[in-house]
CSV table of C-alpha atoms in Angstrom, one decimal:
chain,number,residue,atom,x,y,z
A,201,MET,CA,-25.2,-13.4,-1.1
A,202,GLY,CA,-22.2,-11.2,-2.2
A,203,ARG,CA,-19.3,-12.2,-4.4
A,204,VAL,CA,-18.2,-15.7,-3.6
A,205,THR,CA,-14.7,-15.9,-2.2
A,206,ILE,CA,-12.0,-18.6,-2.0
A,207,SER,CA,-12.8,-18.8,1.8
A,208,ASP,CA,-16.5,-19.6,1.0
A,209,VAL,CA,-15.3,-22.4,-1.3
A,210,ALA,CA,-13.0,-23.7,1.5
A,211,ARG,CA,-15.8,-23.8,4.0
A,212,GLN,CA,-18.2,-25.5,1.6
A,213,ALA,CA,-15.6,-28.2,0.7
A,214,ASP,CA,-14.4,-28.5,4.3
A,215,VAL,CA,-10.8,-27.9,3.3
A,216,SER,CA,-8.2,-25.2,3.9
A,217,VAL,CA,-7.9,-22.1,1.8
A,218,SER,CA,-4.5,-23.2,0.7
A,219,THR,CA,-5.9,-26.4,-0.6
A,220,VAL,CA,-8.5,-24.5,-2.7
A,221,SER,CA,-5.7,-22.3,-3.9
A,222,ARG,CA,-3.6,-25.3,-5.0
A,223,VAL,CA,-6.5,-26.8,-6.9
A,224,MET,CA,-7.4,-23.6,-8.7
A,225,ASN,CA,-3.7,-23.2,-9.7
A,226,GLY,CA,-3.5,-26.8,-11.1
A,227,ASN,CA,-1.1,-28.2,-8.5
A,228,ASP,CA,-0.8,-31.9,-9.2
A,229,LYS,CA,0.1,-32.8,-5.6
A,230,VAL,CA,-3.4,-32.3,-4.3
A,231,ASP,CA,-5.2,-35.5,-3.3
A,232,PRO,CA,-7.7,-36.4,-6.1
A,233,MET,CA,-10.6,-36.8,-3.5
A,234,LEU,CA,-9.9,-33.3,-2.1
A,235,LYS,CA,-9.7,-31.9,-5.6
A,236,ASP,CA,-13.1,-33.4,-6.4
A,237,LYS,CA,-14.6,-31.8,-3.2
A,238,VAL,CA,-13.1,-28.4,-4.1
A,239,MET,CA,-14.4,-28.5,-7.7
A,240,ALA,CA,-17.8,-29.6,-6.6
A,241,ALA,CA,-17.9,-26.6,-4.2
A,242,VAL,CA,-16.7,-24.3,-7.0
A,243,GLU,CA,-19.5,-25.4,-9.3
A,244,GLU,CA,-22.2,-25.3,-6.6
A,245,LEU,CA,-21.3,-21.8,-5.4
A,246,GLY,CA,-20.4,-20.4,-8.8
A,247,TYR,CA,-17.0,-19.3,-7.7
A,248,VAL,CA,-15.0,-17.2,-10.2
A,249,PRO,CA,-11.3,-16.8,-9.2
A,250,ASN,CA,-10.1,-13.2,-8.6
A,251,ALA,CA,-7.6,-12.1,-11.2
A,252,ASN,CA,-5.5,-10.4,-8.6
A,253,ALA,CA,-5.4,-13.5,-6.5
A,254,ARG,CA,-4.2,-15.5,-9.5
A,255,SER,CA,-1.4,-13.1,-10.1
A,256,VAL,CA,-0.3,-13.4,-6.5
A,257,ARG,CA,-0.1,-17.1,-6.6
A,258,SER,CA,1.4,-17.3,-10.0
A,259,GLY,CA,4.0,-14.8,-9.1
A,260,SER,CA,3.1,-12.4,-11.9
A,261,SER,CA,2.3,-9.6,-9.4
A,262,ASN,CA,5.3,-8.1,-7.6
A,263,LEU,CA,3.6,-5.1,-6.0
A,264,LEU,CA,3.2,-4.5,-2.3
A,265,SER,CA,0.8,-1.7,-1.2
A,266,VAL,CA,1.6,0.0,2.2
A,267,ILE,CA,-0.6,2.5,4.1
A,268,ILE,CA,0.9,4.4,7.0
A,269,PRO,CA,-0.3,7.4,9.0
A,270,THR,CA,2.7,9.5,8.0
A,271,ALA,CA,6.3,9.2,6.9
A,272,GLU,CA,7.2,12.4,8.8
A,273,ILE,CA,7.4,10.6,12.2
A,274,ALA,CA,10.5,8.4,12.6
A,275,ILE,CA,8.7,5.2,13.8
A,276,PHE,CA,6.6,4.9,10.6
A,277,ALA,CA,9.6,5.8,8.4
A,278,SER,CA,11.4,3.0,10.1
A,279,VAL,CA,8.6,0.5,9.5
A,280,LEU,CA,8.6,1.6,5.9
A,281,GLN,CA,12.3,1.1,5.6
A,282,GLY,CA,12.0,-2.5,7.0
A,283,ILE,CA,9.3,-3.2,4.4
A,284,MET,CA,11.3,-1.8,1.5
A,285,ASP,CA,14.5,-3.6,2.4
A,286,MET,CA,12.7,-6.9,2.7
A,287,ALA,CA,10.7,-6.3,-0.4
A,288,GLU,CA,13.9,-5.7,-2.4
A,289,VAL,CA,15.3,-9.0,-1.2
A,290,ASN,CA,12.2,-10.7,-2.6
A,291,GLY,CA,12.1,-8.8,-5.9
A,292,LEU,CA,9.0,-6.8,-5.0
A,293,ARG,CA,8.0,-3.2,-5.7
A,294,VAL,CA,6.4,-1.0,-3.0
A,295,ASN,CA,3.6,1.6,-3.4
A,296,VAL,CA,3.2,3.8,-0.3
A,297,TYR,CA,0.1,5.7,0.7
A,298,SER,CA,-0.1,8.2,3.6
A,299,SER,CA,-3.4,8.7,5.5
A,300,LYS,CA,-2.0,11.9,7.0
A,301,GLY,CA,-3.7,11.0,10.3
A,302,ASP,CA,-7.2,11.6,8.7
A,303,GLU,CA,-9.8,8.8,8.8
A,304,ARG,CA,-11.4,9.7,5.5
A,305,GLN,CA,-8.0,9.8,3.8
A,306,ASP,CA,-7.2,6.5,5.5
A,307,LEU,CA,-10.2,4.8,3.8
A,308,LYS,CA,-9.4,6.4,0.5
A,309,CYS,CA,-5.8,5.2,0.6
A,310,LEU,CA,-7.0,1.7,1.6
A,311,ARG,CA,-9.4,1.5,-1.4
A,312,GLU,CA,-6.8,2.8,-3.9
A,313,ALA,CA,-4.1,0.5,-2.6
A,314,ALA,CA,-6.4,-2.6,-2.8
A,315,ALA,CA,-7.7,-1.6,-6.3
A,316,GLY,CA,-4.1,-1.8,-7.7
A,317,GLY,CA,-4.1,-5.6,-7.6
A,318,PRO,CA,-1.1,-5.9,-5.2
A,319,LYS,CA,0.6,-9.1,-4.2
A,320,GLY,CA,-0.2,-8.1,-0.6
A,321,LEU,CA,-1.2,-5.1,1.5
A,322,ILE,CA,0.4,-3.8,4.7
A,323,TYR,CA,-1.8,-1.4,6.7
A,324,CYS,CA,-1.2,0.7,9.8
A,325,PRO,CA,-4.7,2.0,10.8
A,326,ILE,CA,-5.4,5.2,12.8
A,327,HIS,CA,-8.8,4.4,14.2
A,328,GLY,CA,-11.0,1.7,15.7
A,329,ARG,CA,-13.2,1.1,12.6
A,330,TYR,CA,-10.4,-0.3,10.5
A,331,HIS,CA,-11.9,-3.8,10.7
A,332,GLU,CA,-15.0,-2.5,8.7
A,333,HIS,CA,-12.8,-0.7,6.2
A,334,VAL,CA,-10.6,-3.7,5.5
A,335,LYS,CA,-13.7,-5.8,5.0
A,336,SER,CA,-15.3,-3.3,2.6
A,337,ALA,CA,-12.2,-2.3,0.6
A,338,VAL,CA,-9.9,-5.3,0.5
A,339,SER,CA,-10.8,-8.5,-1.3
A,340,PRO,CA,-10.6,-11.6,0.9
A,341,ASP,CA,-8.3,-13.0,-1.8
A,342,THR,CA,-5.7,-10.3,-1.2
A,343,PRO,CA,-3.2,-11.1,1.6
A,344,ALA,CA,-3.2,-8.3,4.1
A,345,VAL,CA,-1.3,-7.6,7.3
A,346,VAL,CA,-2.0,-5.0,10.0
A,347,VAL,CA,1.0,-3.5,11.7
A,348,MET,CA,1.5,-1.6,15.0
A,349,ARG,CA,-2.0,-2.5,16.3
A,350,ARG,CA,-3.3,-5.4,18.4
A,351,GLY,CA,-6.4,-7.0,17.0
A,352,ASP,CA,-8.1,-10.1,15.9
A,353,MET,CA,-9.3,-10.5,12.3
A,354,PRO,CA,-9.7,-13.9,10.7
A,355,GLY,CA,-7.2,-14.2,7.9
A,356,VAL,CA,-5.5,-10.9,8.7
A,357,PRO,CA,-2.5,-11.3,11.0
A,358,HIS,CA,-1.5,-8.4,13.2
A,359,ILE,CA,2.2,-7.7,13.9
A,360,TYR,CA,2.6,-5.2,16.8
A,361,MET,CA,4.6,-4.2,19.9
A,362,ASP,CA,3.6,-5.0,23.4
A,363,ASP,CA,2.2,-1.5,24.2
A,364,PHE,CA,0.6,-2.6,27.4
A,365,GLY,CA,3.9,-4.1,28.7
A,366,GLY,CA,6.0,-1.2,27.4
A,367,GLU,CA,4.0,1.5,29.3
A,368,TYR,CA,3.7,-0.8,32.3
A,369,ARG,CA,7.5,-1.0,32.6
A,370,ALA,CA,7.8,2.8,32.2
A,371,ALA,CA,5.2,3.6,34.8
A,372,LYS,CA,6.6,0.9,37.2
A,373,TYR,CA,10.1,2.4,36.8
A,374,LEU,CA,8.8,5.9,37.7
A,375,ILE,CA,7.1,4.5,40.8
A,376,GLN,CA,10.3,2.7,41.8
A,377,GLN,CA,12.0,6.1,41.5
A,378,GLY,CA,9.6,7.5,44.1
A,379,HIS,CA,7.1,9.3,41.8
A,380,ARG,CA,3.5,9.3,43.0
A,381,HIS,CA,1.8,11.8,40.7
A,382,ILE,CA,2.4,10.5,37.2
A,383,ALA,CA,0.7,12.3,34.4
A,384,PHE,CA,-0.3,10.4,31.2
A,385,PHE,CA,-0.4,12.2,27.8
A,386,ALA,CA,-2.7,10.1,25.7
A,387,GLY,CA,-1.9,10.5,22.0
A,388,PHE,CA,-4.5,9.8,19.2
A,389,TRP,CA,-4.6,10.4,15.5
A,390,THR,CA,-8.4,10.4,15.6
A,391,ARG,CA,-9.9,10.7,19.1
A,392,PRO,CA,-12.3,7.8,19.9
A,393,ALA,CA,-14.1,9.9,22.5
A,394,GLU,CA,-14.6,13.6,23.3
A,395,ASP,CA,-13.1,13.7,26.8
A,396,VAL,CA,-11.2,11.7,29.3
A,397,ASP,CA,-14.3,10.1,30.7
A,398,GLY,CA,-15.2,8.8,27.3
A,399,ILE,CA,-11.7,7.4,26.8
A,400,LEU,CA,-11.9,5.6,30.1
A,401,ASN,CA,-15.2,4.0,29.1
A,402,LEU,CA,-13.4,2.4,26.2
A,403,MET,CA,-10.9,0.6,28.3
A,404,ASP,CA,-13.0,-2.6,28.4
A,405,ALA,CA,-14.1,-2.3,24.8
A,406,GLU,CA,-13.4,-5.2,22.4
A,407,GLY,CA,-11.5,-3.0,19.9
A,408,ARG,CA,-9.2,-1.4,22.4
A,409,GLY,CA,-6.1,-2.8,20.7
A,410,ALA,CA,-6.8,-0.5,17.6
A,411,TYR,CA,-5.5,2.3,19.7
A,412,SER,CA,-1.9,1.9,21.0
A,413,THR,CA,-2.6,4.6,23.6
A,414,LEU,CA,-5.5,2.7,25.2
A,415,GLU,CA,-3.2,-0.4,25.5
A,416,ARG,CA,-0.5,1.8,27.2
A,417,LEU,CA,-3.1,3.4,29.4
A,418,ALA,CA,-4.1,0.0,30.6
A,419,GLY,CA,-0.4,-0.8,31.4
A,420,TYR,CA,0.0,2.5,33.3
A,421,ARG,CA,-3.1,1.7,35.4
A,422,LYS,CA,-1.9,-1.8,36.2
A,423,ALA,CA,1.4,-0.4,37.5
A,424,LEU,CA,-0.5,2.1,39.7
A,425,ASP,CA,-2.8,-0.7,41.0
A,426,GLU,CA,0.1,-3.0,41.9
A,427,ALA,CA,1.7,-0.1,43.8
A,428,GLY,CA,-1.5,0.6,45.7
A,429,MET,CA,-1.7,4.1,44.1
A,430,GLU,CA,-5.0,5.7,43.3
A,431,PHE,CA,-5.8,6.5,39.7
A,432,ASP,CA,-6.5,10.2,39.2
A,433,LYS,CA,-8.2,11.0,35.9
A,434,ARG,CA,-7.0,14.7,36.3
A,435,LEU,CA,-3.6,13.4,35.4
A,436,ILE,CA,-4.7,12.3,31.9
A,437,SER,CA,-4.4,14.8,29.0
A,438,MET,CA,-5.1,14.1,25.4
A,439,THR,CA,-2.7,15.0,22.6
A,440,ARG,CA,-1.8,14.1,19.0
A,441,PHE,CA,1.6,12.7,18.1
A,442,ASP,CA,3.6,15.9,17.2
A,443,HIS,CA,5.9,18.3,19.0
A,444,LYS,CA,3.4,21.1,19.0
A,445,SER,CA,0.7,19.1,20.7
A,446,GLY,CA,3.1,18.0,23.4
A,447,TYR,CA,4.1,21.6,24.0
A,448,GLU,CA,0.5,22.8,24.1
A,449,ALA,CA,-0.7,19.9,26.2
A,450,MET,CA,2.0,20.6,28.8
A,451,ASN,CA,1.2,24.3,29.0
A,452,GLU,CA,-2.5,23.6,29.3
A,453,PHE,CA,-1.8,20.9,31.9
A,454,LEU,CA,0.3,23.4,34.0
A,455,SER,CA,-2.5,25.8,34.0
A,456,THR,CA,-4.8,23.3,35.7
A,457,LEU,CA,-2.5,23.4,38.8
A,458,VAL,CA,-2.9,19.6,39.2
A,459,PRO,CA,0.2,18.5,41.1
A,460,PHE,CA,2.4,16.1,39.1
A,461,ASP,CA,6.0,14.9,39.4
A,462,SER,CA,6.4,13.0,36.1
A,463,VAL,CA,4.8,12.4,32.7
A,464,LEU,CA,4.5,9.6,30.3
A,465,CYS,CA,4.3,10.8,26.7
A,466,GLY,CA,2.8,9.2,23.6
A,467,ASN,CA,6.0,9.4,21.6
A,468,ASP,CA,9.4,11.2,21.6
A,469,LEU,CA,8.1,14.2,19.7
A,470,VAL,CA,5.4,14.8,22.3
A,471,ALA,CA,8.0,14.4,25.0
A,472,THR,CA,10.3,17.0,23.5
A,473,GLY,CA,7.3,19.4,23.2
A,474,ALA,CA,6.5,18.9,26.9
A,475,LEU,CA,10.2,19.3,27.7
A,476,GLN,CA,10.3,22.7,25.9
A,477,ALA,CA,7.2,23.9,27.8
A,478,LEU,CA,8.7,23.0,31.1
A,479,LYS,CA,12.0,24.7,30.3
A,480,GLU,CA,10.2,27.9,29.4
A,481,GLN,CA,8.5,27.8,32.8
A,482,LYS,CA,11.8,27.3,34.5
A,483,ILE,CA,10.7,23.8,35.7
A,484,ALA,CA,13.9,21.7,35.8
A,485,VAL,CA,13.9,18.2,34.2
A,486,PRO,CA,14.6,15.8,35.8
A,487,GLU,CA,15.1,17.6,39.1
A,488,ARG,CA,11.5,18.6,39.5
A,489,VAL,CA,9.7,16.6,36.8
A,490,SER,CA,10.7,13.4,35.1
A,491,ILE,CA,9.7,12.8,31.4
A,492,VAL,CA,9.4,9.5,29.6
A,493,GLY,CA,9.0,9.3,25.8
A,494,TYR,CA,8.0,6.4,23.6
A,495,ASP,CA,9.8,4.9,20.6
A,496,ASP,CA,13.4,5.5,21.6
A,497,SER,CA,14.0,7.3,18.3
A,498,ASP,CA,17.0,9.3,17.2
A,499,LEU,CA,15.2,12.3,18.6
A,500,ALA,CA,15.3,10.7,22.1
A,501,ARG,CA,19.1,10.4,21.8
A,502,ILE,CA,19.8,14.0,20.7
A,503,SER,CA,17.3,15.6,23.1
A,504,HIS,CA,18.7,17.5,26.1
A,505,PRO,CA,18.5,15.9,28.5
A,506,ARG,CA,18.6,12.5,26.6
A,507,LEU,CA,15.1,11.1,26.9
A,508,THR,CA,14.2,8.0,28.9
A,509,SER,CA,12.0,6.2,26.3
A,510,VAL,CA,10.2,2.9,25.6
A,511,ARG,CA,12.0,1.2,22.7
A,512,GLN,CA,10.0,-0.1,19.8
A,513,LEU,CA,11.2,-2.3,16.9
A,514,PRO,CA,9.5,-0.7,13.9
A,515,TYR,CA,12.1,-1.8,11.3
A,516,THR,CA,11.7,-5.4,12.5
A,517,ILE,CA,7.9,-5.1,12.3
A,518,GLY,CA,8.3,-4.0,8.6
A,519,GLU,CA,10.5,-7.0,7.8
A,520,LYS,CA,8.1,-9.4,9.5
A,521,ALA,CA,5.1,-7.9,7.7
A,522,VAL,CA,6.7,-8.7,4.3
A,523,GLU,CA,7.7,-12.2,5.5
A,524,ALA,CA,4.1,-12.8,6.6
A,525,LEU,CA,2.7,-11.7,3.2
A,526,MET,CA,5.1,-14.0,1.4
A,527,ARG,CA,3.9,-17.0,3.5
A,528,MET,CA,0.3,-16.0,3.0
A,529,ALA,CA,0.8,-15.8,-0.8
A,530,GLU,CA,2.0,-19.4,-0.6
A,531,GLY,CA,-1.3,-20.4,1.1
A,532,ARG,CA,0.3,-20.8,4.5
A,533,ARG,CA,-1.4,-19.7,7.7
A,534,VAL,CA,0.2,-16.8,9.6
A,535,GLU,CA,-0.6,-16.0,13.3
A,536,ASN,CA,-0.5,-12.7,15.1
A,537,GLN,CA,2.9,-11.7,16.4
A,538,LYS,CA,3.7,-9.5,19.4
A,539,LEU,CA,7.1,-8.1,20.0
A,540,ASP,CA,8.4,-7.1,23.4
A,541,ALA,CA,9.1,-3.5,24.2
A,542,ALA,CA,12.0,-2.4,26.4
A,543,LEU,CA,12.7,0.7,28.5
A,544,THR,CA,15.8,2.7,27.6
A,545,ILE,CA,17.0,4.8,30.6
A,546,GLY,CA,18.1,8.3,29.7
A,547,MET,CA,18.7,11.5,31.7
A,548,SER,CA,15.2,12.9,31.6
A,549,THR,CA,14.2,10.8,34.7
A,550,ALA,CA,15.6,10.8,38.2
A,551,ALA,CA,14.7,9.5,41.6
A,552,LYS,CA,12.7,11.7,43.8
A,553,SER,CA,14.8,13.2,46.6
């Protein structure tokens, strides 16, 4: 058996983790019978309290560790700002790590962040194996929150946007506008498969929520199904999340000669890249092709034409992540939280004539 954790003690004593925490911290309000059960489990399992966990519960640690894919993209910068503002309110310091969209760097950042003995850890993963990485790198006694991803990990709440619903609304809007050949630019930090067929095979996988794009693809397909429209995998193109990849993907897509009248993009950067490629080819937006971005960032507002885009709430997610960690540090249970995504109508979409 590996190192005994506070969760092991709670199971052995048949009490909550928070009860064990209160006993280990000398809280006088714990029922004496429960205290005896906890201490018996501690002795039987040979539990040694984690020093970092003690600092969390005693308030001696005021450090939060945050791992994001990059601060160069507006949505993650906004998540970070929400974290920092809420941390300041609570007298906490913030250490920030960037995985730079690389899985090996992601794991390295996670290990370094966890090793610093933080009060809590906020993590935005870039791949589907993040469950394994969290289990291997982060002590069960360190409160952790995953943001911007849907998932189910015992003791690790996820705070995320409704990517499925957001893309469903965007696709349904295009369909209502008369579009019948809607391209989907699937953005990934690290590709979970080599080609579109491999991506489609993951749609029913248990860990689909680790990739926001797979959630959005499911919403897109639901909108097509409801409209009685056939799904055409030729309309799917894989990108990253930067302007360049949107530009290159659109040029490559145009070379396939697959007919399309609109495109759903992974974020506003990709959308502006696609928009540039279309302009260079003298393809008018929105007269011939409608474009929808994702995030409704400042870039969407200054783009010409102004992008129609799915609005996310990254700043709110950052705030809620810190609030969740504060409750967890007090031994309180925190559930997953899903925030609704809305569609902002701009000038990059128009009804088919």
